[in-house]
Amino acid sequence: MENIPVTAYSGFSNVRGEITLRKVIENITKGIHAKLIFKIRLLVSQGKMEEANNVKKQLPFYTVTAGYREKRQAYSITRYTHIILLDIDDQPEEKLEGLREKINGDPNTLASFLTPKAHGFKIFVFMRTKYATTLRESLAKTGMDFSTLEKHHRIMYDTCKEYYEKLLDVEVDGSGKDISRGFFTSFDEKAYLNEELMKEVDETLADIIPPEKPRPGRKKTVSEKVISGKLISEKTVSDKVMSDKPEGGKAEAEPWERMEFNKAVLAVKRISKFEPGKRDCFIFALGNKCYTKGLEEEVVMRLAQEKFGSEEFNAAAPIHNAYIYTDRTTEANMRKEEEKPDTIHQLLDFLKTHYDFRRNIIMDRLEYLDFNEKTEKWIGKLRPVRATSYNAIFLELQLTGIKCSLDYVKAIVNSSYPREFNPFTDYIEKLKPWDGVTDYIGQLAETVQTEDQGFWKKSFRKWFVGMLACALQDEAVNHLVIILYSEQGKGKSTWIRRLLPPEWREYYRNGMANPENKDHQLMLSTHLIINMEEFDGARISDLAGLKRTITQESVTERKVYDMQTLSFIRRASFIASTNNRLCLQDIGGNRRFLPSSVISMDYRTPVNYEGIYAQAYALLNGGYQYWYEGEEIDELNRHNEMHRMKDPVEENLLVYFRKPEPEDTCVKWMPAAAILSKIAIYGKIQVNRQAIQTLVLSLEKYRFRTRRNAQGSTEYEVVDLQNDEVNKGFGK
């Protein structure tokens, strides 16, 4: 089916129009209601569930399984789409992406998206199994009565529920089995729609015989009022059935009241059954639930009578008795609560006594130490806070007798309560000061023997101090990249990895940095060294992006599930290893790169971490210049020429032309295009815009004199070498 219809509502009951499923998913992807969704998720993260639910009621509400004409009630049904809506809730954040992959990867998933609270998924299912297909085909195409359709839907729902619970290994919310089940819109950039499966969805079932619209009955009247706080009995309430309309001409129950009432009914059904002999207890428990939800007694009495009342059973009396009893119990509990210590202080005292929390500002994560840790691996060590960590803390609180919700615990722990922790400054500030004499950095550099040892030692010292500056100083950026060239098996990667002390090993990464990848960009803030092992496979276009990344001062990105884009401090420094001597390609200069040809490496001698970092810290505080400037850059560029792969255009320029000498008489002034024409003929070079750009850069690099001709074109002073001169040049 090209366009699957979806019914839209004003509130939760009154139909206001229709929209297509494709448009709903498109709106969710674009974030049409992102502002409200962000507010809901913020309130949830703060443990304000009631406020989050109130904001959620402001979102558009839809139904897809069934369509309705006037109201979301059985008598108003107009169609049935065969699409089953499943809910997965209360899932930890770290499981969401894994669940998403499984959901969207299944061929029976028509659509899915993250719920407004970001704790689960809405899944739209069109089962294609043989059993489901047979079940759909067994339905009559015309004259289908509603009760038969309802039974069919329950069977299909249970089939889908069982299938996805087995697929995902999580529980599907069983309260959504009604045909009228609806859903709120959301915001999910990864919302999924299976276009191929859309084409296989059967035509909607439209010829449905709905039940009759309920007619108003006689009004229920209460014959007596409560006197002196005594509970009323069923005999004091009229045996006549309550009307669908409230007494005294009041408006019917609000949609949100009906929704909360139905939730209370489902909650009670989990622990009790509405059956002869237990009906009073069931309705009394329902009254307790509704009281805690803040529903008015009169509204609940009427709704209970509508749903459970009959000629033989009056549901109003147990509701009234529950409200009187609960009201008195609540007052007594409030008096007791006044005598109890404040929950938040109880919780804080417990956390201080049993745990040490800190916020790692580099990784932007919470870490904790359990003073009563039983696992040997973690005794005396801090580790990242996971979902299981929160659950373990919550369990300890309950066993201790401190009653609070899991969300309440999360809100306290993930607040300003934990101390801030910077692993870089923490390590450096604990080091003994450098003695000012021993050259620990030089000793480390000597473990690598290169073809130009003087250049290597100087460049490594600059890079190492720059790396520490980038880690410690928010405004500092290390613009230099060490490149180690040698054959395979020299131990380059091992030597690089050992530059960081054990306390910093998790801030090391292998791999190229892709400027277009958001995760790679964020690694510039969360890692200290990025080792680009695949550097010899980098293309010119990759190097252009890499240069931008190397000089990037900060990272501006929105983290997953974060509500806004933030700016993060750049802390990473780059180092590379390659098996290709000619690893540089930029004709315009490579002053960011510090290549060295390695002869041998000693990666087994222990590294004196305290010495090298204390010395680097002292040099940094002493104003050491960890960058190149002036004549140093010219010297660096000359060194880098040994590691630069020249373009064929550049090489052929020097074969067929040269700069004039003072005694030359055969000097020509030629535009770049004319020079390229000869190079293209003899050097088999393709003439294009890239080639002309390379030629101009080469002419400027080798400082050929220029002038402007009468037409305004730039001409270059050259000596056009003849064939015998070219051949003579090859013989040298």
XYZ file of C-alpha atoms in Angstrom:
732
model
C 0.000 0.000 0.000
C 1.546 3.311 -1.045
C -0.031 5.456 1.678
C -1.086 3.870 4.970
C -3.716 6.075 6.658
C -3.299 7.237 10.253
C -6.038 8.917 12.311
C -5.143 12.105 14.202
C -6.931 13.333 17.336
C -7.665 16.425 19.340
C -6.703 15.187 22.779
C -7.036 11.409 22.951
C -10.587 10.803 21.761
C -12.009 13.331 19.289
C -11.019 12.741 15.657
C -9.581 15.813 13.922
C -8.429 14.357 10.601
C -6.066 11.955 8.878
C -2.405 11.780 7.895
C -0.227 9.085 6.316
C 2.266 6.898 8.156
C 5.005 8.133 5.812
C 4.281 11.737 6.842
C 4.260 10.816 10.545
C 7.719 9.204 10.274
C 8.978 12.150 8.215
C 7.819 14.610 10.904
C 9.492 12.515 13.608
C 12.765 12.446 11.646
C 12.717 16.199 10.992
C 11.940 16.972 14.637
C 8.752 18.980 14.064
C 8.022 18.666 17.792
C 11.661 18.430 18.944
C 11.288 21.284 21.428
C 8.636 19.428 23.453
C 10.530 16.129 23.145
C 13.739 17.681 24.496
C 11.757 19.113 27.413
C 10.256 15.688 28.176
C 13.670 13.989 28.095
C 15.180 16.665 30.312
C 12.400 16.206 32.890
C 12.860 12.427 32.750
C 16.609 12.790 33.321
C 15.795 14.936 36.369
C 13.376 12.330 37.728
C 10.327 14.568 37.190
C 8.142 11.854 35.655
C 4.800 13.474 36.445
C 5.831 16.742 34.803
C 7.207 14.814 31.829
C 3.864 13.015 31.433
C 2.001 16.323 31.506
C 4.212 17.740 28.745
C 3.805 14.510 26.769
C 0.033 15.076 26.673
C 0.682 18.160 24.534
C 2.080 16.019 21.684
C -0.046 14.947 18.677
C -1.758 11.591 19.202
C -2.505 9.021 16.467
C -3.883 5.536 15.804
C -2.704 3.322 12.954
C -4.265 -0.105 13.569
C -7.802 1.254 13.341
C -9.331 4.408 11.884
C -12.284 6.243 13.419
C -14.949 8.664 12.242
C -15.877 10.771 15.297
C -14.314 9.328 18.436
C -11.740 6.688 19.309
C -14.489 4.269 20.313
C -15.717 1.003 18.845
C -19.004 2.396 17.465
C -17.018 4.931 15.391
C -14.547 2.500 13.721
C -14.165 2.863 9.944
C -11.242 0.604 8.994
C -8.655 -1.921 10.155
C -5.146 -1.814 8.628
C -3.670 -5.155 9.860
C -0.717 -3.215 11.346
C 0.119 -4.147 14.938
C 1.614 -1.537 17.281
C 4.085 -2.794 19.911
C 5.659 -0.883 22.816
C 9.083 -1.542 24.343
C 9.719 0.597 27.429
C 12.133 1.029 30.344
C 15.274 0.065 28.421
C 18.750 1.297 29.517
C 20.393 3.805 27.209
C 23.310 1.539 26.316
C 20.941 -1.131 24.911
C 18.923 1.180 22.653
C 21.137 1.142 19.551
C 21.518 -2.627 19.719
C 17.743 -3.028 19.955
C 17.286 -0.584 17.075
C 19.533 -2.687 14.818
C 17.582 -5.857 15.598
C 14.190 -4.151 15.187
C 14.977 -2.456 11.877
C 16.826 -5.492 10.581
C 13.775 -7.750 10.894
C 11.696 -8.085 7.689
C 8.420 -7.870 9.643
C 9.157 -4.351 10.957
C 7.218 -1.768 8.974
C 8.388 1.265 10.978
C 9.962 2.182 14.310
C 11.120 5.172 16.294
C 12.473 6.142 19.711
C 9.719 7.032 22.201
C 9.367 10.603 23.540
C 11.062 9.633 26.835
C 13.893 7.863 24.945
C 13.452 4.734 27.065
C 12.235 2.391 24.316
C 10.715 2.033 20.855
C 7.363 2.087 19.084
C 7.323 -0.765 16.573
C 4.838 -0.994 13.684
C 4.580 -4.631 12.626
C 3.167 -6.319 9.537
C 3.864 -10.016 10.036
C 4.735 -11.935 6.865
C 4.966 -15.387 8.409
C 2.848 -18.161 6.945
C 0.687 -18.285 10.073
C 0.040 -14.531 10.039
C -0.783 -14.553 6.322
C -3.227 -17.426 6.786
C -4.793 -15.613 9.737
C -5.369 -12.477 7.659
C -6.767 -14.439 4.731
C -9.276 -16.154 7.014
C -10.960 -12.834 7.774
C -14.136 -12.069 5.861
C -13.616 -9.186 3.446
C -17.141 -7.816 3.910
C -19.606 -7.637 6.755
C -17.033 -8.207 9.518
C -18.592 -7.706 12.961
C -16.527 -5.880 15.544
C -16.363 -8.665 18.141
C -14.900 -11.109 15.584
C -12.398 -8.480 14.459
C -11.421 -7.878 18.080
C -10.706 -11.582 18.617
C -8.648 -11.693 15.415
C -6.657 -8.656 16.550
C -5.909 -10.190 19.962
C -4.551 -13.361 18.316
C -2.435 -11.362 15.858
C -1.173 -9.079 18.633
C -0.125 -12.030 20.809
C 1.660 -13.556 17.801
C 3.627 -10.363 17.140
C 4.363 -9.857 20.839
C 5.752 -13.370 21.247
C 7.825 -13.037 18.047
C 9.492 -9.743 19.018
C 10.084 -10.777 22.636
C 12.014 -13.773 21.332
C 13.836 -11.623 18.736
C 14.862 -8.854 21.135
C 15.039 -10.765 24.427
C 13.040 -8.001 26.142
C 9.477 -7.768 27.389
C 6.878 -6.107 25.163
C 4.310 -3.992 27.028
C 1.202 -6.176 27.111
C -1.184 -3.299 27.803
C -1.271 -2.299 24.125
C -3.381 -5.146 22.761
C -6.539 -3.056 22.174
C -7.494 -2.217 18.589
C -7.732 1.443 19.596
C -4.126 1.550 20.823
C -2.547 4.888 19.880
C 0.853 6.548 19.961
C 2.391 9.972 20.505
C 4.706 11.567 17.986
C 8.398 11.843 18.905
C 11.771 13.074 17.654
C 14.221 10.527 16.294
C 16.656 11.330 13.485
C 17.010 7.576 12.901
C 13.259 6.870 12.666
C 12.768 3.913 10.304
C 10.248 3.192 7.537
C 10.404 -0.029 5.496
C 9.406 1.147 2.002
C 9.528 -2.372 0.546
C 7.231 -3.790 3.201
C 4.840 -0.846 2.671
C 4.112 -2.238 -0.791
C 3.134 -5.621 0.668
C 0.651 -4.310 3.234
C -2.836 -5.580 2.341
C -5.677 -3.243 1.617
C -7.443 -2.007 4.736
C -10.533 -3.787 5.971
C -13.286 -1.180 5.611
C -16.596 -3.077 5.722
C -16.808 -3.440 9.512
C -20.099 -3.735 11.409
C -19.490 -1.625 14.534
C -21.384 -2.066 17.812
C -24.239 0.307 18.548
C -23.424 3.689 19.981
C -24.131 3.631 23.757
C -27.334 5.409 24.722
C -27.702 7.497 27.885
C -29.378 5.607 30.750
C -31.066 6.822 33.928
C -28.924 8.853 36.249
C -27.374 7.226 39.282
C -28.322 8.968 42.513
C -26.785 8.727 45.932
C -29.503 8.439 48.566
C -27.397 9.281 51.579
C -24.211 11.146 52.382
C -21.439 10.004 54.659
C -22.192 10.952 58.228
C -19.515 11.210 60.927
C -16.932 9.514 58.686
C -18.790 6.145 58.519
C -18.335 4.046 55.399
C -21.433 3.671 53.209
C -22.715 0.267 52.131
C -24.044 -0.857 48.756
C -27.607 -0.530 50.061
C -27.195 3.214 50.564
C -26.570 3.704 46.842
C -29.357 3.407 44.275
C -29.398 0.099 42.444
C -30.129 1.874 39.188
C -27.404 1.968 36.545
C -25.364 5.169 36.381
C -25.815 7.330 33.298
C -23.052 7.810 30.735
C -23.406 11.530 31.469
C -22.396 12.881 34.831
C -24.898 14.065 37.337
C -25.887 17.731 37.436
C -25.111 18.399 33.750
C -21.339 18.347 34.262
C -19.088 17.618 31.260
C -17.960 14.053 30.681
C -14.568 12.888 31.938
C -11.571 14.526 30.311
C -9.517 12.315 27.952
C -6.572 12.394 30.326
C -8.845 11.262 33.192
C -10.028 8.289 31.141
C -6.459 7.451 30.225
C -5.279 7.546 33.856
C -8.327 5.523 34.907
C -7.553 2.840 32.299
C -3.935 2.716 33.473
C -5.152 2.168 37.024
C -7.418 -0.652 35.816
C -4.492 -2.373 34.077
C -2.325 -2.009 37.169
C -4.962 -3.625 39.410
C -5.558 -6.426 36.893
C -1.934 -7.463 37.296
C -2.516 -8.330 40.952
C -6.225 -9.192 41.099
C -9.153 -10.405 39.007
C -12.627 -8.944 38.615
C -14.722 -12.046 39.282
C -17.592 -13.065 41.566
C -16.502 -13.064 45.182
C -13.596 -10.681 44.510
C -15.379 -7.779 42.839
C -15.514 -5.552 45.931
C -11.790 -6.046 46.616
C -10.933 -5.353 42.976
C -12.923 -2.109 42.833
C -11.615 -1.020 46.271
C -8.019 -1.487 45.022
C -8.945 0.427 41.869
C -10.211 3.278 44.040
C -6.881 3.390 45.885
C -4.990 3.605 42.590
C -7.203 6.368 41.242
C -6.875 8.314 44.488
C -3.078 8.299 44.204
C -3.376 9.529 40.596
C -5.345 12.551 41.783
C -8.635 11.680 40.036
C -11.868 13.131 41.421
C -14.042 10.683 43.336
C -17.202 11.464 41.329
C -15.402 10.927 38.032
C -13.954 7.600 39.166
C -17.320 6.399 40.502
C -18.942 7.088 37.146
C -16.135 5.517 35.086
C -16.060 2.442 37.326
C -19.819 2.026 36.977
C -19.544 2.321 33.197
C -16.839 -0.330 32.972
C -17.729 -2.759 35.764
C -21.244 -1.904 36.960
C -24.332 -3.989 36.210
C -27.832 -4.640 37.534
C -26.328 -7.113 40.023
C -23.251 -5.120 41.015
C -22.890 -1.460 41.965
C -19.262 -0.295 41.556
C -19.793 3.135 43.136
C -19.863 1.997 46.782
C -16.386 0.346 46.917
C -14.916 3.388 45.147
C -16.415 5.740 47.725
C -15.219 3.574 50.614
C -11.694 3.452 49.115
C -11.534 7.236 48.871
C -12.597 7.675 52.530
C -10.124 5.053 53.776
C -7.230 6.247 51.581
C -7.803 9.868 52.556
C -7.533 9.018 56.261
C -4.504 6.775 55.673
C -2.770 9.508 53.699
C -3.260 12.009 56.522
C -1.781 9.546 59.004
C 1.162 8.845 56.725
C 1.804 12.553 56.291
C 2.072 12.925 60.059
C 4.562 10.054 60.122
C 6.561 11.551 57.248
C 7.004 14.753 59.220
C 8.867 12.749 61.835
C 11.166 11.075 59.256
C 14.463 12.630 58.151
C 14.574 14.255 54.700
C 14.989 11.588 51.963
C 17.547 13.560 49.979
C 19.832 13.946 52.998
C 19.417 10.271 53.852
C 20.432 9.405 50.304
C 23.416 11.779 50.279
C 24.656 10.456 53.621
C 24.393 6.888 52.325
C 26.295 7.709 49.118
C 29.090 9.493 51.005
C 29.450 6.555 53.386
C 29.496 3.794 50.768
C 30.805 5.325 47.524
C 33.164 7.856 46.013
C 31.841 9.540 42.863
C 33.646 11.732 40.376
C 32.910 13.174 36.932
C 35.656 12.547 34.381
C 35.586 15.817 32.415
C 37.744 14.384 29.616
C 35.487 11.407 28.815
C 32.373 13.249 30.061
C 31.298 10.309 32.214
C 30.596 9.420 35.831
C 32.971 7.106 37.703
C 32.615 5.544 41.143
C 34.415 3.549 43.810
C 32.492 1.073 45.967
C 34.033 1.008 49.440
C 32.565 -2.479 49.974
C 33.617 -3.872 46.584
C 33.752 -7.680 46.501
C 35.147 -8.172 42.972
C 38.938 -8.360 43.242
C 39.446 -6.603 39.899
C 37.767 -3.402 41.137
C 38.826 -3.280 44.783
C 40.172 0.205 45.444
C 39.596 1.295 41.824
C 37.119 3.659 40.245
C 35.132 2.508 37.236
C 32.521 4.014 34.878
C 28.943 4.196 36.146
C 26.708 1.871 34.100
C 23.023 1.036 34.247
C 23.841 -1.980 36.426
C 25.730 0.339 38.789
C 22.606 2.427 39.365
C 20.596 -0.752 39.910
C 23.106 -2.053 42.481
C 23.049 1.263 44.377
C 19.253 1.300 44.279
C 19.134 -2.247 45.676
C 21.452 -1.306 48.552
C 19.256 1.696 49.357
C 16.123 -0.442 49.520
C 17.830 -3.015 51.740
C 18.973 -0.188 54.011
C 15.406 1.086 54.284
C 15.826 4.318 52.306
C 12.770 4.404 50.065
C 13.205 6.284 46.785
C 12.847 5.621 43.074
C 15.618 4.573 40.696
C 15.129 7.803 38.726
C 15.599 9.748 41.959
C 18.946 8.012 42.536
C 20.048 8.781 38.967
C 19.047 12.431 39.314
C 21.175 12.832 42.459
C 24.226 10.947 41.202
C 24.181 12.582 37.764
C 24.125 16.141 39.123
C 26.649 18.576 40.554
C 27.124 16.200 43.515
C 30.156 14.256 42.107
C 33.506 16.042 42.187
C 35.140 16.935 38.877
C 38.189 14.906 37.836
C 40.738 15.694 35.118
C 43.042 12.653 34.692
C 45.710 14.738 32.930
C 46.141 17.483 35.520
C 45.675 14.959 38.340
C 48.638 12.878 37.098
C 50.942 15.815 36.302
C 50.367 17.643 39.579
C 51.393 14.550 41.576
C 54.800 14.278 39.850
C 58.030 15.311 41.532
C 59.543 18.450 39.950
C 62.153 17.937 37.203
C 65.740 18.228 38.463
C 66.568 20.606 35.627
C 69.560 18.520 34.492
C 68.605 15.014 33.349
C 67.339 14.965 29.769
C 64.651 12.280 30.089
C 62.991 13.254 26.798
C 66.354 13.010 25.019
C 66.912 9.558 26.525
C 63.526 8.432 25.229
C 64.303 9.866 21.779
C 67.582 7.895 21.731
C 65.612 4.641 21.823
C 64.821 5.432 18.181
C 67.758 5.603 15.741
C 67.087 7.525 12.527
C 68.947 8.653 9.403
C 68.944 12.243 10.714
C 69.227 11.892 14.497
C 69.599 15.614 15.134
C 66.354 16.436 13.351
C 64.561 13.552 15.077
C 65.549 14.562 18.611
C 64.618 18.202 18.061
C 61.297 17.437 16.361
C 60.305 14.813 18.952
C 61.011 17.199 21.840
C 58.851 19.910 20.249
C 56.041 17.466 19.519
C 56.114 15.893 22.996
C 55.963 19.231 24.837
C 53.227 20.361 22.428
C 51.276 17.186 23.171
C 51.352 17.939 26.907
C 50.412 21.590 26.298
C 47.401 20.508 24.242
C 46.321 18.164 27.055
C 46.653 20.678 29.900
C 45.913 24.091 28.385
C 42.456 24.796 26.970
C 43.740 27.281 24.374
C 46.825 25.310 23.242
C 46.784 23.240 20.035
C 49.591 20.941 18.880
C 49.925 21.638 15.133
C 52.735 19.108 14.586
C 52.491 15.489 13.454
C 55.359 13.031 13.982
C 55.692 10.533 11.087
C 57.856 7.443 11.621
C 58.952 5.694 8.420
C 60.465 2.215 8.367
C 59.869 -1.267 7.051
C 57.276 -3.432 8.764
C 58.148 -5.215 11.989
C 60.264 -2.466 13.573
C 57.794 -1.989 16.447
C 56.611 1.518 15.540
C 53.058 1.079 16.884
C 54.276 -0.516 20.114
C 56.765 2.298 20.725
C 54.085 4.937 20.087
C 51.577 3.227 22.388
C 54.135 3.214 25.233
C 54.426 7.018 25.135
C 51.439 7.210 27.500
C 51.641 6.067 31.136
C 49.332 3.221 32.230
C 46.943 5.748 33.824
C 46.341 7.313 30.382
C 46.198 4.222 28.165
C 42.466 4.573 27.457
C 43.137 7.997 25.916
C 45.131 6.417 23.061
C 43.568 5.521 19.697
C 44.696 3.780 16.507
C 43.275 4.870 13.151
C 42.897 7.778 10.753
C 40.788 10.785 11.741
C 37.872 11.429 9.372
C 36.828 15.111 9.607
C 33.339 14.220 8.348
C 32.723 11.630 11.066
C 31.106 13.038 14.223
C 32.540 10.306 16.463
C 36.043 10.969 15.132
C 35.586 14.673 15.767
C 34.578 14.037 19.381
C 37.712 11.891 19.825
C 39.747 15.077 19.406
C 38.393 16.047 22.811
C 38.415 12.674 24.579
C 41.794 11.261 23.458
C 45.391 12.366 23.976
C 47.251 10.570 21.177
C 45.771 9.460 17.845
C 48.112 7.106 15.975
C 47.358 7.147 12.236
C 48.723 3.749 11.229
C 47.137 3.905 7.755
C 48.926 7.155 6.879
C 50.680 5.716 3.813
C 47.274 5.010 2.254
C 46.013 8.562 2.618
C 44.982 10.392 -0.556
C 45.630 14.078 -1.299
C 41.997 14.887 -0.488
C 42.364 13.027 2.839
C 45.471 15.037 3.715
C 43.660 18.309 3.025
C 40.961 17.356 5.529
C 43.586 16.074 7.957
C 45.396 19.428 7.895
C 42.168 21.158 8.909
C 41.727 18.682 11.745
C 45.331 19.084 12.938
C 44.896 22.847 13.360
C 41.334 22.640 14.722
C 41.062 24.483 18.036
C 37.789 23.015 19.318
C 35.057 20.521 18.455
C 31.469 21.667 18.009
C 29.100 18.701 17.888
C 25.917 17.330 19.460
C 26.501 14.087 21.291
C 24.073 11.205 20.924
C 20.860 11.864 22.915
C 22.190 15.271 23.967
C 19.711 18.102 23.586
C 21.964 20.739 22.077
C 25.196 21.301 20.195
C 28.162 22.055 22.449
C 31.774 23.131 21.991
C 34.430 20.745 23.342
C 38.112 21.479 24.034
C 40.622 19.991 21.573
C 43.099 17.759 23.461
C 44.383 15.212 20.934
C 47.801 15.219 19.260
C 48.610 13.227 16.131
C 51.418 10.815 15.348
C 51.713 8.494 12.364
C 53.632 5.460 11.191
C 54.168 4.475 7.571
C 55.978 1.955 5.384
C 56.290 4.476 2.535
C 59.279 6.824 2.511
C 57.558 9.266 0.117
C 54.542 9.788 2.341
C 54.099 13.549 1.780
C 52.417 14.938 -1.315
C 51.659 18.639 -0.878
C 53.769 20.753 -3.225
C 52.934 23.909 -1.287
C 54.755 22.821 1.854
C 54.366 20.269 4.654
C 55.419 22.208 7.733
C 52.861 20.411 9.931
C 54.569 17.057 9.388
C 57.818 15.839 10.987
C 58.936 12.708 9.076
C 61.902 10.622 10.199
C 63.387 7.506 8.586
C 63.826 4.914 11.328
C 66.835 2.595 11.348
C 66.044 0.770 14.597
C 63.720 1.052 17.600
C 64.033 -0.112 21.197
C 60.498 -0.631 22.456
C 61.407 -2.929 25.352
C 63.374 -0.607 27.636
C 61.034 0.703 30.384
C 59.940 4.302 29.913
C 60.616 6.731 32.769
C 57.171 8.309 32.691
C 57.723 10.460 35.768
C 60.913 11.861 34.270
C 59.702 12.629 30.736
C 56.430 14.216 31.859
C 58.018 16.203 34.691
C 60.611 17.545 32.227
C 57.972 18.346 29.582
C 55.857 20.136 32.204
C 58.864 22.178 33.340
C 59.759 23.104 29.743
C 56.166 24.109 29.078
C 55.995 26.345 32.155
C 59.408 27.778 31.246
C 58.134 29.087 27.907
C 59.675 26.423 25.670
C 58.694 26.996 22.013
C 57.047 23.774 20.893
C 56.244 25.035 17.376
C 58.300 25.989 14.304
C 58.570 29.529 12.969
C 60.752 31.688 10.708
C 63.890 30.013 9.376
C 62.972 26.806 11.215
C 60.045 26.358 8.821
C 62.322 26.753 5.766
C 64.702 24.185 7.235
C 61.782 21.852 7.944
C 60.441 22.156 4.387
C 63.892 21.332 2.966
C 64.035 18.243 5.180
C 60.538 17.184 4.138
C 61.458 17.269 0.428
C 63.210 13.928 0.988
C 59.837 12.446 1.939
C 57.660 14.152 -0.682
C 56.360 12.317 -3.727
C 56.603 14.797 -6.603
C 53.811 15.162 -9.126
C 54.645 14.136 -12.751
C 53.914 17.712 -13.861
C 56.502 19.066 -11.426
C 59.144 16.518 -12.404
C 58.638 17.030 -16.154
C 58.850 20.795 -15.720
C 62.429 20.366 -14.501
C 63.207 17.927 -17.326
C 62.092 20.107 -20.252
C 62.636 23.593 -18.786
C 64.992 25.367 -16.419
C 65.509 28.779 -14.851
C 67.679 31.113 -16.943
C 71.304 31.783 -16.016
C 72.800 35.289 -16.457
C 74.719 34.185 -19.578
C 71.697 32.555 -21.293
C 70.533 34.164 -24.546
C 67.726 31.750 -25.500
C 65.323 32.945 -22.819
C 61.559 32.742 -23.381
C 58.563 34.261 -21.618
C 55.782 31.662 -21.772
C 52.348 31.356 -20.090
C 51.743 28.259 -17.962
C 49.388 26.764 -20.555
C 52.098 26.859 -23.235
C 54.611 25.252 -20.894
C 52.085 22.541 -20.023
C 51.449 21.857 -23.723
C 55.064 20.807 -24.255
C 55.137 18.809 -21.020
C 51.904 17.068 -22.057
C 53.383 16.055 -25.428
C 56.748 14.776 -24.228
C 55.802 13.710 -20.716
C 52.441 12.129 -21.609
C 50.657 14.379 -19.114
C 46.908 14.891 -19.352
C 45.960 18.554 -19.727
C 43.281 19.627 -17.245
C 42.631 22.214 -14.572
C 44.371 20.141 -11.879
C 47.497 19.837 -14.038
C 47.675 23.580 -14.706
C 47.255 24.301 -10.975
C 50.089 21.906 -10.153
C 52.301 23.507 -12.804
C 51.690 27.031 -11.480
C 52.502 25.888 -7.939
C 55.704 24.248 -9.218
C 56.778 27.379 -11.098
C 56.224 29.452 -7.979
C 57.945 26.903 -5.753
C 61.140 27.036 -7.866
C 60.875 30.844 -8.099
C 60.675 31.287 -11.865
C 60.453 35.010 -12.652
C 57.052 36.284 -13.796
C 55.601 39.216 -15.711
C 52.270 40.384 -17.108
C 51.885 40.497 -20.887
C 49.737 42.922 -22.875
C 46.722 40.629 -22.558
C 47.040 40.518 -18.758
C 48.222 36.901 -18.643
C 51.068 35.801 -16.392
C 54.200 34.674 -18.222
C 57.185 32.818 -16.797
C 60.838 33.290 -17.737
C 62.184 29.888 -18.820
C 64.813 28.222 -20.914
C 63.143 25.727 -23.249
C 65.520 22.760 -23.325
C 66.082 21.053 -26.651
C 66.140 17.291 -27.092
C 69.923 16.997 -26.924
C 69.967 19.013 -23.692
C 67.202 16.828 -22.247
C 69.090 13.657 -23.126
C 72.294 15.125 -21.748
C 70.436 15.811 -18.482
C 69.418 12.143 -18.255
C 73.020 11.118 -18.617
C 74.228 13.064 -15.593
